[in-house]
PDB file of C-alpha atoms and ligand atoms in Angstrom:
ATOM      1  CA  MET A   5     171.500 -76.708 146.022  1.00 75.00           C
ATOM      2  CA  SER A   6     172.659 -73.121 146.349  1.00 76.00           C
ATOM      3  CA  VAL A   7     175.951 -72.967 148.261  1.00 77.00           C
ATOM      4  CA  ASP A   8     175.132 -69.488 149.551  1.00 92.00           C
ATOM      5  CA  CYS A   9     171.778 -70.559 150.963  1.00 97.00           C
ATOM      6  CA  LEU A  10     171.466 -71.241 154.678  1.00 97.00           C
ATOM      7  CA  PHE A  11     168.455 -73.519 154.229  1.00 98.00           C
ATOM      8  CA  CYS A  12     170.114 -75.513 151.421  1.00 97.00           C
ATOM      9  CA  ARG A  13     173.038 -76.029 153.797  1.00 97.00           C
ATOM     10  CA  ILE A  14     170.681 -77.172 156.558  1.00 98.00           C
ATOM     11  CA  ILE A  15     169.065 -79.671 154.158  1.00 97.00           C
ATOM     12  CA  ALA A  16     172.552 -80.897 153.179  1.00 96.00           C
ATOM     13  CA  GLY A  17     173.355 -81.436 156.869  1.00 96.00           C
ATOM     14  CA  GLU A  18     176.146 -78.846 156.861  1.00 96.00           C
ATOM     15  CA  ILE A  19     174.420 -76.727 159.504  1.00 96.00           C
ATOM     16  CA  PRO A  20     172.747 -78.338 162.524  1.00 97.00           C
ATOM     17  CA  SER A  21     168.986 -78.125 162.947  1.00 98.00           C
ATOM     18  CA  TYR A  22     166.197 -79.841 164.860  1.00 98.00           C
ATOM     19  CA  ASN A  23     164.663 -81.809 162.008  1.00 98.00           C
ATOM     20  CA  VAL A  24     161.123 -83.114 162.215  1.00 98.00           C
ATOM     21  CA  TYR A  25     160.419 -84.505 158.730  1.00 98.00           C
ATOM     22  CA  GLU A  26     162.007 -85.231 155.369  1.00 98.00           C
ATOM     23  CA  ASP A  27     161.060 -86.962 152.173  1.00 97.00           C
ATOM     24  CA  GLU A  28     162.036 -86.894 148.492  1.00 97.00           C
ATOM     25  CA  PHE A  29     160.602 -83.402 147.957  1.00 98.00           C
ATOM     26  CA  ALA A  30     160.442 -81.622 151.287  1.00 98.00           C
ATOM     27  CA  PHE A  31     162.252 -80.997 154.535  1.00 98.00           C
ATOM     28  CA  ALA A  32     161.037 -79.614 157.891  1.00 98.00           C
ATOM     29  CA  PHE A  33     162.834 -78.356 161.002  1.00 98.00           C
ATOM     30  CA  LEU A  34     162.215 -76.134 164.008  1.00 98.00           C
ATOM     31  CA  ASP A  35     162.646 -72.386 163.595  1.00 98.00           C
ATOM     32  CA  ILE A  36     165.708 -71.232 165.570  1.00 98.00           C
ATOM     33  CA  ASN A  37     163.874 -68.104 166.781  1.00 98.00           C
ATOM     34  CA  PRO A  38     160.400 -69.489 167.341  1.00 97.00           C
ATOM     35  CA  ILE A  39     157.317 -67.295 167.596  1.00 96.00           C
ATOM     36  CA  ALA A  40     155.841 -70.139 169.654  1.00 97.00           C
ATOM     37  CA  ARG A  41     156.904 -73.537 170.991  1.00 97.00           C
ATOM     38  CA  GLY A  42     156.857 -75.910 168.019  1.00 98.00           C
ATOM     39  CA  HIS A  43     157.260 -73.187 165.338  1.00 98.00           C
ATOM     40  CA  THR A  44     158.253 -75.296 162.344  1.00 98.00           C
ATOM     41  CA  LEU A  45     159.473 -74.490 158.828  1.00 98.00           C
ATOM     42  CA  VAL A  46     158.577 -76.682 155.849  1.00 98.00           C
ATOM     43  CA  LEU A  47     160.508 -76.225 152.617  1.00 98.00           C
ATOM     44  CA  PRO A  48     161.093 -77.810 149.239  1.00 98.00           C
ATOM     45  CA  ARG A  49     164.428 -79.586 148.803  1.00 98.00           C
ATOM     46  CA  VAL A  50     164.959 -77.690 145.571  1.00 97.00           C
ATOM     47  CA  HIS A  51     166.187 -74.107 145.969  1.00 98.00           C
ATOM     48  CA  VAL A  52     163.464 -71.733 144.811  1.00 97.00           C
ATOM     49  CA  THR A  53     162.492 -68.380 146.249  1.00 98.00           C
ATOM     50  CA  LYS A  54     158.841 -68.115 145.197  1.00 98.00           C
ATOM     51  CA  LEU A  55     155.910 -70.503 145.254  1.00 98.00           C
ATOM     52  CA  ALA A  56     155.353 -69.931 141.507  1.00 97.00           C
ATOM     53  CA  GLU A  57     158.795 -71.377 140.742  1.00 97.00           C
ATOM     54  CA  LEU A  58     157.739 -74.846 141.937  1.00 98.00           C
ATOM     55  CA  GLU A  59     156.124 -77.255 139.508  1.00 96.00           C
ATOM     56  CA  GLY A  60     154.786 -80.777 139.296  1.00 97.00           C
ATOM     57  CA  GLU A  61     155.919 -83.225 141.937  1.00 97.00           C
ATOM     58  CA  ALA A  62     158.026 -80.616 143.753  1.00 97.00           C
ATOM     59  CA  LEU A  63     154.893 -78.512 144.246  1.00 98.00           C
ATOM     60  CA  SER A  64     152.537 -81.321 145.190  1.00 98.00           C
ATOM     61  CA  GLY A  65     155.267 -82.853 147.378  1.00 98.00           C
ATOM     62  CA  LEU A  66     155.631 -79.608 149.318  1.00 98.00           C
ATOM     63  CA  ALA A  67     151.855 -79.297 149.756  1.00 98.00           C
ATOM     64  CA  ALA A  68     151.597 -82.880 151.006  1.00 98.00           C
ATOM     65  CA  ALA A  69     154.512 -82.398 153.398  1.00 98.00           C
ATOM     66  CA  LEU A  70     153.048 -79.147 154.706  1.00 98.00           C
ATOM     67  CA  GLN A  71     149.751 -80.869 155.472  1.00 98.00           C
ATOM     68  CA  ARG A  72     151.550 -83.811 157.052  1.00 98.00           C
ATOM     69  CA  VAL A  73     153.857 -81.732 159.247  1.00 98.00           C
ATOM     70  CA  ALA A  74     150.985 -79.448 160.336  1.00 98.00           C
ATOM     71  CA  ALA A  75     149.020 -82.543 161.353  1.00 98.00           C
ATOM     72  CA  GLY A  76     152.063 -83.810 163.257  1.00 98.00           C
ATOM     73  CA  VAL A  77     152.497 -80.518 165.116  1.00 98.00           C
ATOM     74  CA  GLU A  78     148.792 -80.600 166.049  1.00 98.00           C
ATOM     75  CA  LYS A  79     148.928 -84.174 167.240  1.00 98.00           C
ATOM     76  CA  ALA A  80     152.151 -83.746 169.205  1.00 98.00           C
ATOM     77  CA  LEU A  81     151.530 -80.389 170.870  1.00 98.00           C
ATOM     78  CA  GLU A  82     147.720 -80.080 170.810  1.00 98.00           C
ATOM     79  CA  PRO A  83     147.627 -76.321 170.235  1.00 98.00           C
ATOM     80  CA  GLU A  84     144.271 -74.566 170.048  1.00 98.00           C
ATOM     81  CA  GLY A  85     145.091 -73.439 166.515  1.00 98.00           C
ATOM     82  CA  LEU A  86     147.819 -72.923 163.942  1.00 98.00           C
ATOM     83  CA  ASN A  87     148.963 -70.105 161.714  1.00 97.00           C
ATOM     84  CA  ILE A  88     150.332 -71.459 158.443  1.00 98.00           C
ATOM     85  CA  PHE A  89     151.932 -68.883 156.161  1.00 98.00           C
ATOM     86  CA  ILE A  90     154.636 -68.011 153.641  1.00 98.00           C
ATOM     87  CA  ASN A  91     156.498 -64.702 153.587  1.00 98.00           C
ATOM     88  CA  GLN A  92     157.348 -64.082 149.927  1.00 98.00           C
ATOM     89  CA  GLY A  93     159.642 -61.186 149.033  1.00 98.00           C
ATOM     90  CA  GLU A  94     161.678 -58.960 151.313  1.00 97.00           C
ATOM     91  CA  VAL A  95     158.823 -56.484 151.673  1.00 96.00           C
ATOM     92  CA  ALA A  96     156.619 -59.312 152.960  1.00 96.00           C
ATOM     93  CA  GLY A  97     159.198 -60.299 155.569  1.00 95.00           C
ATOM     94  CA  GLN A  98     161.086 -63.007 153.665  1.00 98.00           C
ATOM     95  CA  VAL A  99     164.580 -63.002 155.128  1.00 98.00           C
ATOM     96  CA  ILE A 100     165.797 -66.380 153.818  1.00 98.00           C
ATOM     97  CA  PRO A 101     165.429 -66.558 150.025  1.00 97.00           C
ATOM     98  CA  HIS A 102     164.632 -70.302 150.038  1.00 98.00           C
ATOM     99  CA  LEU A 103     160.843 -70.756 149.925  1.00 98.00           C
ATOM    100  CA  HIS A 104     159.488 -71.982 153.253  1.00 98.00           C
ATOM    101  CA  ALA A 105     156.155 -72.203 155.004  1.00 98.00           C
ATOM    102  CA  HIS A 106     155.833 -71.384 158.691  1.00 98.00           C
ATOM    103  CA  ILE A 107     153.661 -73.468 161.011  1.00 98.00           C
ATOM    104  CA  VAL A 108     153.041 -71.609 164.274  1.00 98.00           C
ATOM    105  CA  PRO A 109     151.080 -73.295 167.095  1.00 98.00           C
ATOM    106  CA  ARG A 110     148.615 -70.885 168.721  1.00 98.00           C
ATOM    107  CA  GLU A 111     146.974 -70.658 172.128  1.00 98.00           C
ATOM    108  CA  LYS A 112     144.397 -68.191 173.389  1.00 97.00           C
ATOM    109  CA  GLY A 113     146.181 -65.208 174.972  1.00 96.00           C
ATOM    110  CA  ASP A 114     149.629 -66.226 173.666  1.00 96.00           C
ATOM    111  CA  GLY A 115     150.378 -62.626 172.712  1.00 94.00           C
ATOM    112  CA  VAL A 116     151.264 -63.455 169.094  1.00 94.00           C
ATOM    113  CA  ARG A 117     150.103 -60.617 166.844  1.00 91.00           C
ATOM    114  CA  PHE A 118     149.861 -60.336 163.094  1.00 85.00           C
ATOM    115  CA  GLU A 119     148.790 -56.698 163.168  1.00 84.00           C
ATOM    116  CA  THR A 120     147.714 -55.206 159.906  1.00 87.00           C
ATOM    117  CA  PRO A 121     145.836 -52.163 158.680  1.00 90.00           C
ATOM    118  CA  VAL A 122     142.595 -52.790 156.777  1.00 92.00           C
ATOM    119  CA  VAL A 123     142.528 -51.229 153.322  1.00 93.00           C
ATOM    120  CA  LYS A 124     139.239 -49.641 152.298  1.00 93.00           C
ATOM    121  CA  LEU A 125     138.291 -50.634 148.754  1.00 94.00           C
ATOM    122  CA  ALA A 126     135.349 -49.220 146.841  1.00 95.00           C
ATOM    123  CA  GLU A 127     132.900 -51.700 145.286  1.00 95.00           C
ATOM    124  CA  GLU A 128     134.273 -50.982 141.770  1.00 95.00           C
ATOM    125  CA  GLU A 129     137.820 -51.608 142.974  1.00 96.00           C
ATOM    126  CA  PHE A 130     136.838 -55.078 144.230  1.00 96.00           C
ATOM    127  CA  GLY A 131     135.398 -55.762 140.793  1.00 96.00           C
ATOM    128  CA  LYS A 132     138.459 -54.413 138.975  1.00 96.00           C
ATOM    129  CA  VAL A 133     140.963 -56.273 141.137  1.00 97.00           C
ATOM    130  CA  SER A 134     139.120 -59.614 141.033  1.00 97.00           C
ATOM    131  CA  GLU A 135     138.955 -59.325 137.228  1.00 97.00           C
ATOM    132  CA  LEU A 136     142.645 -58.408 136.957  1.00 97.00           C
ATOM    133  CA  ILE A 137     143.665 -61.412 139.039  1.00 97.00           C
ATOM    134  CA  SER A 138     141.264 -63.963 137.593  1.00 97.00           C
ATOM    135  CA  LYS A 139     142.354 -63.089 134.020  1.00 97.00           C
ATOM    136  CA  THR A 140     145.938 -64.068 134.775  1.00 97.00           C
ATOM    137  CA  ILE A 141     145.142 -67.479 136.288  1.00 95.00           C
TER     138      ILE A 141
HETATM  139  P1  LIG B 225     161.306 -65.614 156.837  1.00 87.43           P
HETATM  140  O1  LIG B 225     161.349 -64.288 157.556  1.00 87.43           O
HETATM  141  O2  LIG B 225     162.317 -65.672 155.724  1.00 87.43           O
HETATM  142  O3  LIG B 225     159.916 -65.992 156.414  1.00 87.43           O
HETATM  143  O4  LIG B 225     161.691 -66.697 157.910  1.00 87.43           O
HETATM  144  C1  LIG B 225     162.978 -67.110 158.146  1.00 87.43           C
HETATM  145  C2  LIG B 225     162.959 -67.884 159.444  1.00 87.43           C
HETATM  146  O5  LIG B 225     164.134 -68.654 159.524  1.00 87.43           O
HETATM  147  C3  LIG B 225     162.910 -66.978 160.680  1.00 87.43           C
HETATM  148  O6  LIG B 225     161.743 -67.253 161.424  1.00 87.43           O
HETATM  149  C4  LIG B 225     164.190 -67.344 161.431  1.00 87.43           C
HETATM  150  O7  LIG B 225     164.025 -67.408 162.825  1.00 87.43           O
HETATM  151  C5  LIG B 225     164.558 -68.688 160.850  1.00 87.43           C
HETATM  152  N1  LIG B 225     165.991 -68.943 160.825  1.00 87.43           N
HETATM  153  C6  LIG B 225     166.962 -68.071 160.475  1.00 87.43           C
HETATM  154  N2  LIG B 225     168.172 -68.657 160.553  1.00 87.43           N
HETATM  155  C7  LIG B 225     167.952 -69.928 160.977  1.00 87.43           C
HETATM  156  C8  LIG B 225     168.824 -71.032 161.254  1.00 87.43           C
HETATM  157  O8  LIG B 225     170.043 -70.969 161.126  1.00 87.43           O
HETATM  158  N3  LIG B 225     168.231 -72.189 161.659  1.00 87.43           N
HETATM  159  C9  LIG B 225     166.872 -72.307 161.811  1.00 87.43           C
HETATM  160  N4  LIG B 225     166.413 -73.492 162.230  1.00 87.43           N
HETATM  161  N5  LIG B 225     166.039 -71.297 161.562  1.00 87.43           N
HETATM  162  C10 LIG B 225     166.560 -70.111 161.139  1.00 87.43           C
HETATM  163 ZN1  LIG B 226     168.285 -72.856 149.288  1.00 87.43          ZN
END
């Protein structure tokens, strides 16, 4: 646990939250400023900031919990769809430096927007970038 971390303190029960799930590896509660009704955050118990910092059971436990909580949100609220995403790094919108996945229930015409410009890449750039990435994996 990191004493300075809001989400670690929520997991420890020091700060109140509307919890929806917990197990040995993961914890889930409602977002305090929801994008939509049922907006839920799923996080590892261990304090890490990036997905790459998780290993072994902590990683597979988070993945299993994410799937389980998403299924629960679907079953309970019957949205037409879900956005499931992680903001990693300040530039990507990560405000709380404890890794967490967002589950956002979606309905047609709900007004939620993830607006983004489309980057034009030349054919050779696609080739170069896919090679760069695949070599590191
Ligand atoms: P991020 O921008 O880091 O991906 O997401 C952080 C999320 O945590 C935001 O959606 C924000 O509304 C939520 N949040 C911030 N403080 C609290 C809090 O004290 N309790 C809960 N339940 N959610 C919080
Ligand atoms: Zn933390």
